[in-house]
Structures are given as C-alpha cells and as structure tokens.
N, C-alpha and C. Protein backbone atom coordinates (compact mmCIF):
# COMPACT_ATOMS: atom_id res chain seq x y z
N MET A 1 216.09 158.56 195.76
CA MET A 1 216.08 157.20 194.76
C MET A 1 214.74 156.67 193.71
N THR A 2 216.02 156.92 193.20
CA THR A 2 214.66 156.48 191.18
C THR A 2 214.32 154.99 191.52
N GLU A 3 213.23 155.51 190.99
CA GLU A 3 211.83 153.80 190.47
C GLU A 3 213.35 153.10 189.23
N LYS A 4 212.61 152.07 189.40
CA LYS A 4 213.25 150.56 188.71
C LYS A 4 212.19 150.69 187.42
N ARG A 5 212.19 150.88 186.40
CA ARG A 5 210.79 150.37 185.17
C ARG A 5 211.75 149.26 184.53
N PRO A 6 210.31 148.21 184.39
CA PRO A 6 210.54 147.18 184.25
C PRO A 6 210.95 147.03 182.61
N GLN A 7 211.95 146.60 182.15
CA GLN A 7 212.16 146.94 180.96
C GLN A 7 211.41 146.12 179.86
N ALA A 8 210.92 146.48 178.80
CA ALA A 8 210.32 146.64 177.49
C ALA A 8 210.34 145.11 177.15
N LEU A 9 209.05 145.15 177.02
CA LEU A 9 209.84 143.18 176.17
C LEU A 9 209.21 142.62 174.73
N LEU A 10 210.33 142.66 173.74
CA LEU A 10 209.61 143.65 172.75
C LEU A 10 209.44 141.43 171.47
N ILE A 11 208.65 142.24 170.85
CA ILE A 11 207.96 140.85 170.54
C ILE A 11 208.37 140.94 168.86
N ASP A 12 209.07 139.76 168.34
CA ASP A 12 208.96 139.71 166.62
C ASP A 12 207.93 139.49 165.81
N GLY A 13 206.38 139.91 165.71
CA GLY A 13 205.55 139.61 165.19
C GLY A 13 205.71 139.28 164.21
N LYS A 14 206.25 139.08 163.43
CA LYS A 14 206.56 137.69 161.91
C LYS A 14 207.07 136.51 161.85
N ALA A 15 207.93 136.49 163.19
CA ALA A 15 208.33 135.65 164.01
C ALA A 15 206.79 134.16 164.54
N VAL A 16 206.19 135.33 165.40
CA VAL A 16 204.80 134.75 165.83
C VAL A 16 203.86 134.19 164.62
N ALA A 17 203.58 135.34 163.68
CA ALA A 17 203.17 134.77 162.63
C ALA A 17 203.40 133.58 162.21
N ALA A 18 204.57 134.33 162.19
CA ALA A 18 205.73 132.63 160.70
C ALA A 18 204.67 131.25 160.75
N ARG A 19 205.18 131.15 162.92
CA ARG A 19 204.85 129.99 163.69
C ARG A 19 203.93 129.62 163.65
N VAL A 20 202.82 130.94 164.26
CA VAL A 20 201.29 130.16 163.73
C VAL A 20 200.45 130.05 162.24
N VAL A 21 200.85 130.47 161.70
CA VAL A 21 201.20 129.78 160.54
C VAL A 21 201.79 127.53 160.19
N GLU A 22 203.00 128.26 160.13
CA GLU A 22 203.30 126.83 160.22
C GLU A 22 202.61 125.58 161.12
N GLU A 23 202.40 126.46 162.76
CA GLU A 23 201.57 125.41 163.39
C GLU A 23 199.34 125.80 162.65
N THR A 24 199.96 126.08 162.39
CA THR A 24 197.76 125.56 161.06
C THR A 24 197.97 124.94 160.22
N ALA A 25 199.31 125.22 158.99
CA ALA A 25 199.17 124.20 158.01
C ALA A 25 200.24 122.76 159.11
N SER A 26 201.15 122.11 159.44
CA SER A 26 200.62 121.41 160.51
C SER A 26 199.25 120.84 160.73
N ALA A 27 198.73 121.02 161.09
CA ALA A 27 197.32 121.37 161.83
C ALA A 27 196.25 121.09 160.11
N ALA A 28 196.15 121.67 160.11
CA ALA A 28 196.10 120.88 157.98
C ALA A 28 196.18 120.03 157.04
N ARG A 29 197.67 119.03 157.47
CA ARG A 29 198.56 118.13 156.71
C ARG A 29 197.52 117.01 157.79
N ASP A 30 197.19 117.35 159.03
CA ASP A 30 196.51 116.59 159.47
C ASP A 30 195.29 115.79 158.82
N LEU A 31 194.31 117.19 158.95
CA LEU A 31 193.37 117.24 158.45
C LEU A 31 193.43 116.79 157.24
N ILE A 32 194.24 116.32 156.63
CA ILE A 32 194.58 116.41 154.95
C ILE A 32 194.21 114.55 154.92
N GLN A 33 195.12 114.23 155.79
CA GLN A 33 195.50 113.07 155.61
C GLN A 33 194.19 112.04 156.08
N ARG A 34 192.74 112.45 156.95
CA ARG A 34 191.78 112.36 157.04
C ARG A 34 191.75 113.00 156.61
N GLY A 35 191.40 113.14 155.43
CA GLY A 35 190.25 113.47 154.37
C GLY A 35 189.68 114.26 154.94
N VAL A 36 190.35 115.23 155.53
CA VAL A 36 189.77 116.81 155.43
C VAL A 36 189.62 117.56 155.21
N ARG A 37 189.50 118.23 153.70
CA ARG A 37 190.79 119.46 153.69
C ARG A 37 189.50 121.02 154.94
N PRO A 38 190.44 120.95 155.42
CA PRO A 38 189.92 122.03 155.76
C PRO A 38 189.43 123.27 155.02
N GLY A 39 188.16 124.95 154.71
CA GLY A 39 188.40 124.76 153.73
C GLY A 39 186.86 126.68 154.87
N LEU A 40 188.20 127.62 153.82
CA LEU A 40 187.57 128.89 154.14
C LEU A 40 186.35 129.67 153.73
N ALA A 41 185.38 130.32 154.50
CA ALA A 41 184.60 131.13 152.86
C ALA A 41 185.44 133.21 153.19
N VAL A 42 186.03 134.11 152.69
CA VAL A 42 186.24 135.04 152.71
C VAL A 42 185.07 136.21 152.01
N VAL A 43 183.90 136.75 153.07
CA VAL A 43 182.77 137.09 151.93
C VAL A 43 183.61 138.57 152.44
N LEU A 44 183.69 140.02 151.61
CA LEU A 44 183.96 140.80 151.23
C LEU A 44 182.13 142.07 150.49
N VAL A 45 182.54 142.43 151.50
CA VAL A 45 181.32 143.53 150.69
C VAL A 45 182.06 144.92 151.15
N GLY A 46 180.99 145.53 149.64
CA GLY A 46 182.00 146.77 148.67
C GLY A 46 183.24 146.62 148.58
N GLU A 47 184.08 147.64 148.56
CA GLU A 47 185.53 148.38 147.41
C GLU A 47 186.52 148.54 148.42
N ASP A 48 187.00 148.98 149.40
CA ASP A 48 187.41 149.29 150.56
C ASP A 48 188.62 148.64 149.77
N PRO A 49 190.05 149.64 149.42
CA PRO A 49 191.47 148.77 149.05
C PRO A 49 192.18 148.64 150.10
N ALA A 50 191.54 148.90 151.50
CA ALA A 50 192.70 148.38 152.65
C ALA A 50 191.55 146.47 153.05
N SER A 51 190.51 146.32 153.06
CA SER A 51 190.02 145.09 152.82
C SER A 51 189.76 144.26 151.78
N GLN A 52 190.49 145.22 151.19
CA GLN A 52 190.80 143.24 149.53
C GLN A 52 192.17 143.45 149.98
N VAL A 53 192.99 144.42 150.20
CA VAL A 53 194.29 143.98 150.47
C VAL A 53 194.41 142.37 151.76
N TYR A 54 193.57 142.79 152.89
CA TYR A 54 192.96 141.97 153.56
C TYR A 54 192.91 140.92 153.40
N VAL A 55 191.93 141.11 152.72
CA VAL A 55 190.85 139.97 152.23
C VAL A 55 192.50 138.89 151.39
N ARG A 56 192.75 139.61 150.36
CA ARG A 56 193.81 138.58 149.39
C ARG A 56 195.05 138.22 150.29
N SER A 57 195.15 138.66 151.45
CA SER A 57 196.54 137.79 151.85
C SER A 57 195.38 137.24 152.40
N LYS A 58 194.85 137.33 153.19
CA LYS A 58 194.20 136.05 154.45
C LYS A 58 193.65 134.23 152.94
N GLY A 59 193.83 134.92 151.74
CA GLY A 59 193.47 133.89 151.07
C GLY A 59 194.50 133.23 151.08
N ARG A 60 195.99 133.89 151.08
CA ARG A 60 197.28 133.94 150.41
C ARG A 60 198.03 132.49 151.06
N VAL A 61 197.23 132.94 152.65
CA VAL A 61 197.48 131.93 153.61
C VAL A 61 197.27 131.15 153.44
N ALA A 62 195.85 131.10 154.39
CA ALA A 62 195.24 130.18 153.87
C ALA A 62 195.52 129.07 153.01
N GLU A 63 195.90 129.26 152.04
CA GLU A 63 196.46 128.63 150.85
C GLU A 63 197.13 127.65 150.75
N SER A 64 198.05 128.53 151.06
CA SER A 64 199.86 127.94 151.52
C SER A 64 199.42 127.10 152.81
N CYS A 65 198.94 127.41 153.48
CA CYS A 65 198.17 126.16 154.26
C CYS A 65 197.56 124.58 154.08
N GLY A 66 197.49 124.67 152.61
CA GLY A 66 196.94 123.10 152.34
C GLY A 66 194.86 124.18 152.17
N PHE A 67 194.98 125.64 152.79
CA PHE A 67 192.85 125.02 153.12
C PHE A 67 192.88 125.48 151.57
N HIS A 68 191.47 124.43 151.34
CA HIS A 68 190.48 125.48 150.40
C HIS A 68 190.51 126.65 150.12
N SER A 69 190.58 127.64 149.27
CA SER A 69 189.82 129.17 150.32
C SER A 69 189.25 129.71 149.13
N VAL A 70 188.14 130.52 149.21
CA VAL A 70 187.50 130.95 148.71
C VAL A 70 186.04 132.30 148.94
N GLN A 71 186.34 133.42 147.90
CA GLN A 71 185.93 134.65 147.97
C GLN A 71 184.20 134.81 147.20
N HIS A 72 184.32 135.10 148.33
CA HIS A 72 182.52 136.37 147.59
C HIS A 72 183.12 137.42 147.27
N THR A 73 182.60 138.65 146.32
CA THR A 73 182.87 139.89 146.63
C THR A 73 181.82 140.72 146.20
N LEU A 74 180.61 140.91 147.34
CA LEU A 74 179.13 141.61 146.59
C LEU A 74 179.97 142.86 146.82
N SER A 75 178.68 143.68 146.05
CA SER A 75 178.76 145.51 145.83
C SER A 75 178.72 145.64 146.98
N GLY A 76 178.94 147.22 146.75
CA GLY A 76 178.95 147.78 148.51
C GLY A 76 177.00 148.07 148.92
N GLY A 77 176.26 148.28 147.39
CA GLY A 77 174.65 147.66 147.54
C GLY A 77 175.00 146.88 147.56
N ALA A 78 174.90 145.60 147.78
CA ALA A 78 174.32 144.49 148.51
C ALA A 78 173.35 145.41 149.01
N SER A 79 171.87 143.75 149.04
CA SER A 79 171.49 143.87 150.48
C SER A 79 171.77 143.00 152.06
N GLU A 80 171.62 143.07 152.84
CA GLU A 80 170.83 142.78 154.03
C GLU A 80 170.88 141.28 153.81
N ALA A 81 170.09 140.82 153.39
CA ALA A 81 168.86 138.95 152.94
C ALA A 81 170.11 138.78 152.03
N SER A 82 170.57 139.20 151.21
CA SER A 82 171.75 139.07 149.82
C SER A 82 172.80 137.63 150.80
N LEU A 83 172.52 138.92 151.57
CA LEU A 83 174.57 138.74 152.33
C LEU A 83 174.39 137.58 152.41
N ILE A 84 173.08 137.78 154.28
CA ILE A 84 172.37 136.20 154.53
C ILE A 84 172.01 135.15 154.32
N ALA A 85 172.11 135.39 152.69
CA ALA A 85 171.45 134.21 152.07
C ALA A 85 173.00 133.23 151.70
N LEU A 86 173.75 134.36 151.43
CA LEU A 86 175.62 134.10 150.96
C LEU A 86 176.29 132.88 152.12
N VAL A 87 175.73 133.66 153.77
CA VAL A 87 175.91 133.04 154.46
C VAL A 87 175.85 131.55 154.88
N GLN A 88 174.31 131.61 154.61
CA GLN A 88 173.36 130.70 155.12
C GLN A 88 173.79 129.13 154.11
N LYS A 89 174.59 130.52 153.04
CA LYS A 89 174.29 128.98 152.11
C LYS A 89 176.20 128.12 152.28
N LEU A 90 177.06 129.43 152.32
CA LEU A 90 178.60 128.87 153.39
C LEU A 90 178.13 127.94 153.99
N ASN A 91 177.43 128.42 155.16
CA ASN A 91 177.44 127.25 156.43
C ASN A 91 176.92 126.31 155.59
N ALA A 92 175.40 126.34 155.21
CA ALA A 92 175.81 124.67 154.50
C ALA A 92 176.58 123.57 153.72
N ASP A 93 177.26 124.42 153.41
CA ASP A 93 178.61 123.38 151.98
C ASP A 93 179.53 122.63 152.92
N PRO A 94 179.71 121.51 153.03
CA PRO A 94 180.53 120.42 153.63
C PRO A 94 181.64 121.02 153.82
N ALA A 95 181.87 121.64 152.74
CA ALA A 95 183.29 122.00 152.55
C ALA A 95 184.34 123.32 152.89
N ILE A 96 183.29 123.68 153.61
CA ILE A 96 183.60 125.09 153.35
C ILE A 96 183.66 124.97 155.82
N HIS A 97 184.43 125.45 156.75
CA HIS A 97 184.02 124.89 157.29
C HIS A 97 184.56 126.06 158.88
N GLY A 98 184.82 127.54 157.07
CA GLY A 98 185.13 128.92 158.35
C GLY A 98 184.75 130.13 157.56
N ILE A 99 184.19 131.39 157.63
CA ILE A 99 183.84 131.92 157.51
C ILE A 99 184.00 133.25 158.10
N LEU A 100 185.18 134.00 156.36
CA LEU A 100 185.94 135.37 157.26
C LEU A 100 184.67 137.02 157.18
C-alpha cells in the first residue's frame, strides 16, 4: 500500500502582503480621523545595501498607508551610546509610535 501524502498548501505571499497593507492603511485612516497620525521611525546603522533597500521599502509602504515616516541613518562606526540616545529621543517623540 502506498501512503497518501497531504497536498501542499500554496500561499500567495504577494496577495497576503497586499491584504495586510490594506488592513493597515484602513486602520491608519481610522486613527487619522480621530486625530492620531501613526508615526514610524526607522533607524539604520551602517551601509549594508540589503538593509538600505529593506528600510526604503518599509518607509514607502508606511507612507502609502498614511503613516508619518522618518529614517535615521547612523554610520557603521556609531557608538552604542549615540544609538541609545537616538532611540530614547524617538521614544519621547509623540509623533512616533513605532521604531524599526
């Protein structure tokens, strides 16, 4: 007897991502109507090309959803203290609701 294998479940990642972006944009619109514009700050340390592409992509998607989006780029030689100071400053900024 041959064992019956379960069928693979194919997931359309692009369709799932599009749905998540639309749900996020809808939630952002609801917040904006209540006077709160979601804010995302992205902190990039160093000059890794793949990280730069990733960060730009996240910033574009955040803006397309209606978010306030800012990027902070520190050199690869930035000290831990300067990174911590930046994160503390962003945590204290009422326009920023998330940090990547």
